[in-house]
Amino acid sequence: MKIEHYVVGVVGTNCYFAINEQTKECIIIDPGDEAARLAEKIQAGGYTPAAVLLTHAHFDHIMGVDALAGQYGIPVYVHADDADMLQQPEVNCGAMIGTRASAKADKQVHDGDTVNLAGMEIQVIHTPGHTAGGTCYYIESDKTLMSGDTLFAGSVGRTDYPTASSAAMMESLHDKLCKLPDDTDVYPGHGEFTTIGYEKQNNPFM
């Protein structure tokens, strides 16, 4: 598997392509904006998108969803607890910046699900805290975690937004993410890449 990384939108959201190098299929994680630019990258790489995975439903992670999903005819996955938020700008924080951001999901995931896409087996880890349906996607075969806005390098996602919870965030970090192998590569929703081991040693929230 290969990871490509693009920073998109007004708040610098990390969008990732998880690419099966043998088949050229890819999964798009959190296309937060700039759908046309992301489509150009897909075309330039010769990739065939298989799905969109959303770590949560905040506006800055979803503004490119409908355009890309529609262009490629691919399903959109989100945790069941964030499904309604996708279409509620007052809740997904889009209204805070004057945008009516919304998106549609085709499939709802739950904690412990395994999703097979683009030849990859992806484990769904429900990590509420930043939102009620916050989710990390773990590809064990490649020791890779897409952590969304649950875990950042040196920090964690904010817990003062609708459906957020500081207590839930601490449970997600300590009961779930801390149990992953130390050499797991972490690809967060904003900022720099890191590893679980580094965060356990250096992140005060872990």
mmCIF file of C-alpha atoms in Angstrom:
data_model
loop_
_atom_site.group_PDB
_atom_site.id
_atom_site.type_symbol
_atom_site.label_atom_id
_atom_site.label_comp_id
_atom_site.label_asym_id
_atom_site.label_seq_id
_atom_site.Cartn_x
_atom_site.Cartn_y
_atom_site.Cartn_z
ATOM 1 C CA MET A 1 0.000 0.000 0.000
ATOM 2 C CA LYS A 2 1.072 3.552 -0.744
ATOM 3 C CA ILE A 3 -0.271 6.682 0.924
ATOM 4 C CA GLU A 4 -0.593 9.997 -0.905
ATOM 5 C CA HIS A 5 -1.359 13.124 1.097
ATOM 6 C CA TYR A 6 -3.014 16.381 0.038
ATOM 7 C CA VAL A 7 -3.843 19.390 2.203
ATOM 8 C CA VAL A 8 -7.180 20.891 1.179
ATOM 9 C CA GLY A 9 -9.633 23.575 2.206
ATOM 10 C CA VAL A 10 -9.687 26.651 4.377
ATOM 11 C CA VAL A 11 -8.410 24.983 7.551
ATOM 12 C CA GLY A 12 -5.764 22.733 6.019
ATOM 13 C CA THR A 13 -7.437 19.343 6.197
ATOM 14 C CA ASN A 14 -5.396 16.254 5.356
ATOM 15 C CA CYS A 15 -6.942 14.169 2.586
ATOM 16 C CA TYR A 16 -5.326 10.798 1.916
ATOM 17 C CA PHE A 17 -5.329 8.289 -0.900
ATOM 18 C CA ALA A 18 -4.651 4.733 0.263
ATOM 19 C CA ILE A 19 -3.446 3.065 -2.923
ATOM 20 C CA ASN A 20 -3.160 -0.593 -3.810
ATOM 21 C CA GLU A 21 0.019 -0.446 -5.854
ATOM 22 C CA GLN A 22 -0.727 -3.728 -7.636
ATOM 23 C CA THR A 23 -4.216 -2.889 -8.874
ATOM 24 C CA LYS A 24 -4.052 0.945 -8.819
ATOM 25 C CA GLU A 25 -7.294 1.004 -6.851
ATOM 26 C CA CYS A 26 -7.477 3.641 -4.153
ATOM 27 C CA ILE A 27 -9.548 4.691 -1.174
ATOM 28 C CA ILE A 28 -10.118 8.391 -0.577
ATOM 29 C CA ILE A 29 -10.074 9.391 3.090
ATOM 30 C CA ASP A 30 -11.621 12.725 4.110
ATOM 31 C CA PRO A 31 -11.863 14.694 0.839
ATOM 32 C CA GLY A 32 -12.484 17.948 2.682
ATOM 33 C CA ASP A 33 -12.532 20.251 -0.345
ATOM 34 C CA GLU A 34 -10.959 20.900 -3.752
ATOM 35 C CA ALA A 35 -12.640 17.945 -5.431
ATOM 36 C CA ALA A 36 -11.449 18.993 -8.896
ATOM 37 C CA ARG A 37 -7.830 19.088 -7.749
ATOM 38 C CA LEU A 38 -8.139 15.678 -6.116
ATOM 39 C CA ALA A 39 -9.701 14.269 -9.280
ATOM 40 C CA GLU A 40 -6.713 15.569 -11.255
ATOM 41 C CA LYS A 41 -4.377 13.718 -8.867
ATOM 42 C CA ILE A 42 -6.422 10.544 -9.306
ATOM 43 C CA GLN A 43 -6.244 10.845 -13.071
ATOM 44 C CA ALA A 44 -2.535 11.654 -13.051
ATOM 45 C CA GLY A 45 -1.816 8.560 -10.965
ATOM 46 C CA GLY A 46 -4.020 6.337 -13.077
ATOM 47 C CA TYR A 47 -5.976 5.320 -9.988
ATOM 48 C CA THR A 48 -9.425 3.762 -9.784
ATOM 49 C CA PRO A 49 -11.264 4.993 -6.672
ATOM 50 C CA ALA A 50 -13.130 2.332 -4.731
ATOM 51 C CA ALA A 51 -14.740 4.339 -1.910
ATOM 52 C CA VAL A 52 -14.675 7.415 0.286
ATOM 53 C CA LEU A 53 -14.045 6.868 3.993
ATOM 54 C CA LEU A 54 -14.949 9.646 6.417
ATOM 55 C CA THR A 55 -13.372 9.828 9.842
ATOM 56 C CA HIS A 56 -16.134 12.187 10.961
ATOM 57 C CA ALA A 57 -18.706 14.582 9.557
ATOM 58 C CA HIS A 58 -17.295 18.064 10.163
ATOM 59 C CA PHE A 59 -17.545 20.423 7.199
ATOM 60 C CA ASP A 60 -13.803 20.597 6.602
ATOM 61 C CA HIS A 61 -13.658 16.846 5.971
ATOM 62 C CA ILE A 62 -16.697 16.491 3.704
ATOM 63 C CA MET A 63 -16.896 19.365 1.205
ATOM 64 C CA GLY A 64 -15.416 17.320 -1.640
ATOM 65 C CA VAL A 65 -17.408 14.175 -0.941
ATOM 66 C CA ASP A 66 -20.439 14.482 -3.184
ATOM 67 C CA ALA A 67 -18.472 15.665 -6.213
ATOM 68 C CA LEU A 68 -15.932 12.841 -6.039
ATOM 69 C CA ALA A 69 -18.416 10.138 -5.137
ATOM 70 C CA GLY A 70 -20.665 11.266 -7.955
ATOM 71 C CA GLN A 71 -17.869 11.511 -10.496
ATOM 72 C CA TYR A 72 -16.578 8.003 -9.803
ATOM 73 C CA GLY A 73 -19.798 6.310 -8.718
ATOM 74 C CA ILE A 74 -18.306 5.121 -5.437
ATOM 75 C CA PRO A 75 -19.856 4.596 -1.985
ATOM 76 C CA VAL A 76 -19.287 6.881 0.979
ATOM 77 C CA TYR A 77 -18.727 5.366 4.430
ATOM 78 C CA VAL A 78 -19.285 7.123 7.768
ATOM 79 C CA HIS A 79 -19.964 5.973 11.306
ATOM 80 C CA ALA A 80 -23.662 5.658 12.076
ATOM 81 C CA ASP A 81 -23.441 8.231 14.878
ATOM 82 C CA ASP A 82 -22.260 10.939 12.452
ATOM 83 C CA ALA A 83 -24.596 10.103 9.571
ATOM 84 C CA ASP A 84 -27.151 12.793 10.395
ATOM 85 C CA MET A 85 -24.454 15.418 10.994
ATOM 86 C CA LEU A 86 -23.363 15.118 7.372
ATOM 87 C CA GLN A 87 -26.447 17.035 6.294
ATOM 88 C CA GLN A 88 -26.705 19.457 9.212
ATOM 89 C CA PRO A 89 -24.492 22.555 8.717
ATOM 90 C CA GLU A 90 -25.466 23.876 12.140
ATOM 91 C CA VAL A 91 -24.049 20.726 13.709
ATOM 92 C CA ASN A 92 -21.141 19.953 11.346
ATOM 93 C CA CYS A 93 -19.747 23.450 12.013
ATOM 94 C CA GLY A 94 -20.162 24.595 8.417
ATOM 95 C CA ALA A 95 -22.513 27.345 9.535
ATOM 96 C CA MET A 96 -19.692 28.763 11.681
ATOM 97 C CA ILE A 97 -17.914 29.921 8.526
ATOM 98 C CA GLY A 98 -21.046 30.646 6.512
ATOM 99 C CA THR A 99 -21.105 27.510 4.387
ATOM 100 C CA ARG A 100 -23.981 25.049 3.986
ATOM 101 C CA ALA A 101 -21.633 22.080 3.782
ATOM 102 C CA SER A 102 -23.334 18.725 3.508
ATOM 103 C CA ALA A 103 -22.755 15.294 2.018
ATOM 104 C CA LYS A 104 -24.516 11.976 1.593
ATOM 105 C CA ALA A 105 -23.332 8.643 2.942
ATOM 106 C CA ASP A 106 -24.188 5.310 1.386
ATOM 107 C CA LYS A 107 -22.935 3.004 4.118
ATOM 108 C CA GLN A 108 -22.823 3.316 7.894
ATOM 109 C CA VAL A 109 -20.079 1.597 9.872
ATOM 110 C CA HIS A 110 -19.836 0.571 13.512
ATOM 111 C CA ASP A 111 -17.066 -0.228 15.956
ATOM 112 C CA GLY A 112 -15.388 -3.521 15.159
ATOM 113 C CA ASP A 113 -16.538 -3.687 11.552
ATOM 114 C CA THR A 114 -14.104 -4.847 8.898
ATOM 115 C CA VAL A 115 -14.404 -3.232 5.476
ATOM 116 C CA ASN A 116 -12.718 -4.803 2.460
ATOM 117 C CA LEU A 117 -11.968 -2.241 -0.229
ATOM 118 C CA ALA A 118 -9.378 -1.990 -2.994
ATOM 119 C CA GLY A 119 -7.859 -5.270 -1.834
ATOM 120 C CA MET A 120 -7.320 -3.916 1.691
ATOM 121 C CA GLU A 121 -8.810 -5.113 4.958
ATOM 122 C CA ILE A 122 -9.706 -2.076 7.034
ATOM 123 C CA GLN A 123 -10.743 -2.237 10.677
ATOM 124 C CA VAL A 124 -13.240 0.309 11.973
ATOM 125 C CA ILE A 125 -12.347 1.733 15.389
ATOM 126 C CA HIS A 126 -15.072 3.971 16.812
ATOM 127 C CA THR A 127 -13.323 6.797 18.672
ATOM 128 C CA PRO A 128 -15.927 9.281 19.910
ATOM 129 C CA GLY A 129 -14.700 12.483 21.467
ATOM 130 C CA HIS A 130 -14.263 15.050 18.713
ATOM 131 C CA THR A 131 -17.681 13.983 17.412
ATOM 132 C CA ALA A 132 -20.035 11.236 18.550
ATOM 133 C CA GLY A 133 -19.219 9.203 15.448
ATOM 134 C CA GLY A 134 -15.515 9.906 15.243
ATOM 135 C CA THR A 135 -13.778 6.938 13.665
ATOM 136 C CA CYS A 136 -10.250 5.732 13.000
ATOM 137 C CA TYR A 137 -9.482 3.292 10.199
ATOM 138 C CA TYR A 138 -6.759 0.745 10.902
ATOM 139 C CA ILE A 139 -5.025 -1.239 8.185
ATOM 140 C CA GLU A 140 -3.208 -3.826 10.261
ATOM 141 C CA SER A 141 -1.291 -5.355 7.355
ATOM 142 C CA ASP A 142 0.470 -2.036 6.781
ATOM 143 C CA LYS A 143 0.489 -0.846 10.406
ATOM 144 C CA THR A 144 -1.384 2.255 9.334
ATOM 145 C CA LEU A 145 -3.996 4.284 11.227
ATOM 146 C CA MET A 146 -6.111 7.047 9.712
ATOM 147 C CA SER A 147 -6.886 8.917 12.916
ATOM 148 C CA GLY A 148 -8.977 11.829 11.666
ATOM 149 C CA ASP A 149 -9.340 14.471 14.363
ATOM 150 C CA THR A 150 -9.097 12.013 17.234
ATOM 151 C CA LEU A 151 -5.308 11.937 17.504
ATOM 152 C CA PHE A 152 -2.855 14.552 16.237
ATOM 153 C CA ALA A 153 0.917 14.768 16.561
ATOM 154 C CA GLY A 154 1.262 16.053 20.114
ATOM 155 C CA SER A 155 -2.416 16.765 20.632
ATOM 156 C CA VAL A 156 -6.007 15.639 20.110
ATOM 157 C CA GLY A 157 -9.126 17.017 18.488
ATOM 158 C CA ARG A 158 -11.218 19.705 20.145
ATOM 159 C CA THR A 159 -14.068 18.589 22.372
ATOM 160 C CA ASP A 160 -16.123 21.797 22.521
ATOM 161 C CA TYR A 161 -18.153 21.207 19.358
ATOM 162 C CA PRO A 162 -21.644 19.689 19.048
ATOM 163 C CA THR A 163 -21.735 15.969 20.018
ATOM 164 C CA ALA A 164 -18.143 16.185 21.346
ATOM 165 C CA SER A 165 -17.080 14.858 24.752
ATOM 166 C CA SER A 166 -13.818 15.163 26.672
ATOM 167 C CA ALA A 167 -14.595 12.024 28.668
ATOM 168 C CA ALA A 168 -15.311 10.038 25.513
ATOM 169 C CA MET A 169 -12.084 11.319 23.962
ATOM 170 C CA MET A 170 -10.029 10.065 26.895
ATOM 171 C CA GLU A 171 -11.696 6.658 26.701
ATOM 172 C CA SER A 172 -11.049 6.449 22.971
ATOM 173 C CA LEU A 173 -7.382 7.273 23.402
ATOM 174 C CA HIS A 174 -6.651 5.099 26.420
ATOM 175 C CA ASP A 175 -8.932 2.138 25.786
ATOM 176 C CA LYS A 176 -8.440 1.835 22.034
ATOM 177 C CA LEU A 177 -5.599 3.748 20.397
ATOM 178 C CA CYS A 178 -3.054 3.168 23.172
ATOM 179 C CA LYS A 179 -3.492 -0.564 22.624
ATOM 180 C CA LEU A 180 -2.289 -0.441 19.018
ATOM 181 C CA PRO A 181 1.331 -1.434 18.270
ATOM 182 C CA ASP A 182 3.880 1.297 18.934
ATOM 183 C CA ASP A 183 5.146 1.159 15.355
ATOM 184 C CA THR A 184 1.728 1.993 13.904
ATOM 185 C CA ASP A 185 1.989 4.968 11.530
ATOM 186 C CA VAL A 186 -0.617 7.614 12.304
ATOM 187 C CA TYR A 187 -2.073 9.839 9.576
ATOM 188 C CA PRO A 188 -4.126 12.566 11.288
ATOM 189 C CA GLY A 189 -6.797 14.890 9.964
ATOM 190 C CA HIS A 190 -4.548 17.932 10.381
ATOM 191 C CA GLY A 191 -0.850 18.485 10.862
ATOM 192 C CA GLU A 192 2.106 16.147 10.717
ATOM 193 C CA PHE A 193 2.305 12.363 10.627
ATOM 194 C CA THR A 194 3.353 10.475 13.755
ATOM 195 C CA THR A 195 3.357 7.008 15.355
ATOM 196 C CA ILE A 196 1.437 5.482 18.239
ATOM 197 C CA GLY A 197 4.668 4.850 20.141
ATOM 198 C CA TYR A 198 5.820 8.446 19.825
ATOM 199 C CA GLU A 199 2.460 9.765 20.993
ATOM 200 C CA LYS A 200 2.390 7.405 23.973
ATOM 201 C CA GLN A 201 5.752 8.817 25.036
ATOM 202 C CA ASN A 202 5.190 12.476 24.202
ATOM 203 C CA ASN A 203 1.505 13.345 23.900
ATOM 204 C CA PRO A 204 0.111 14.507 27.273
ATOM 205 C CA PHE A 205 -3.362 13.248 26.365
ATOM 206 C CA MET A 206 -2.114 9.709 25.740
#
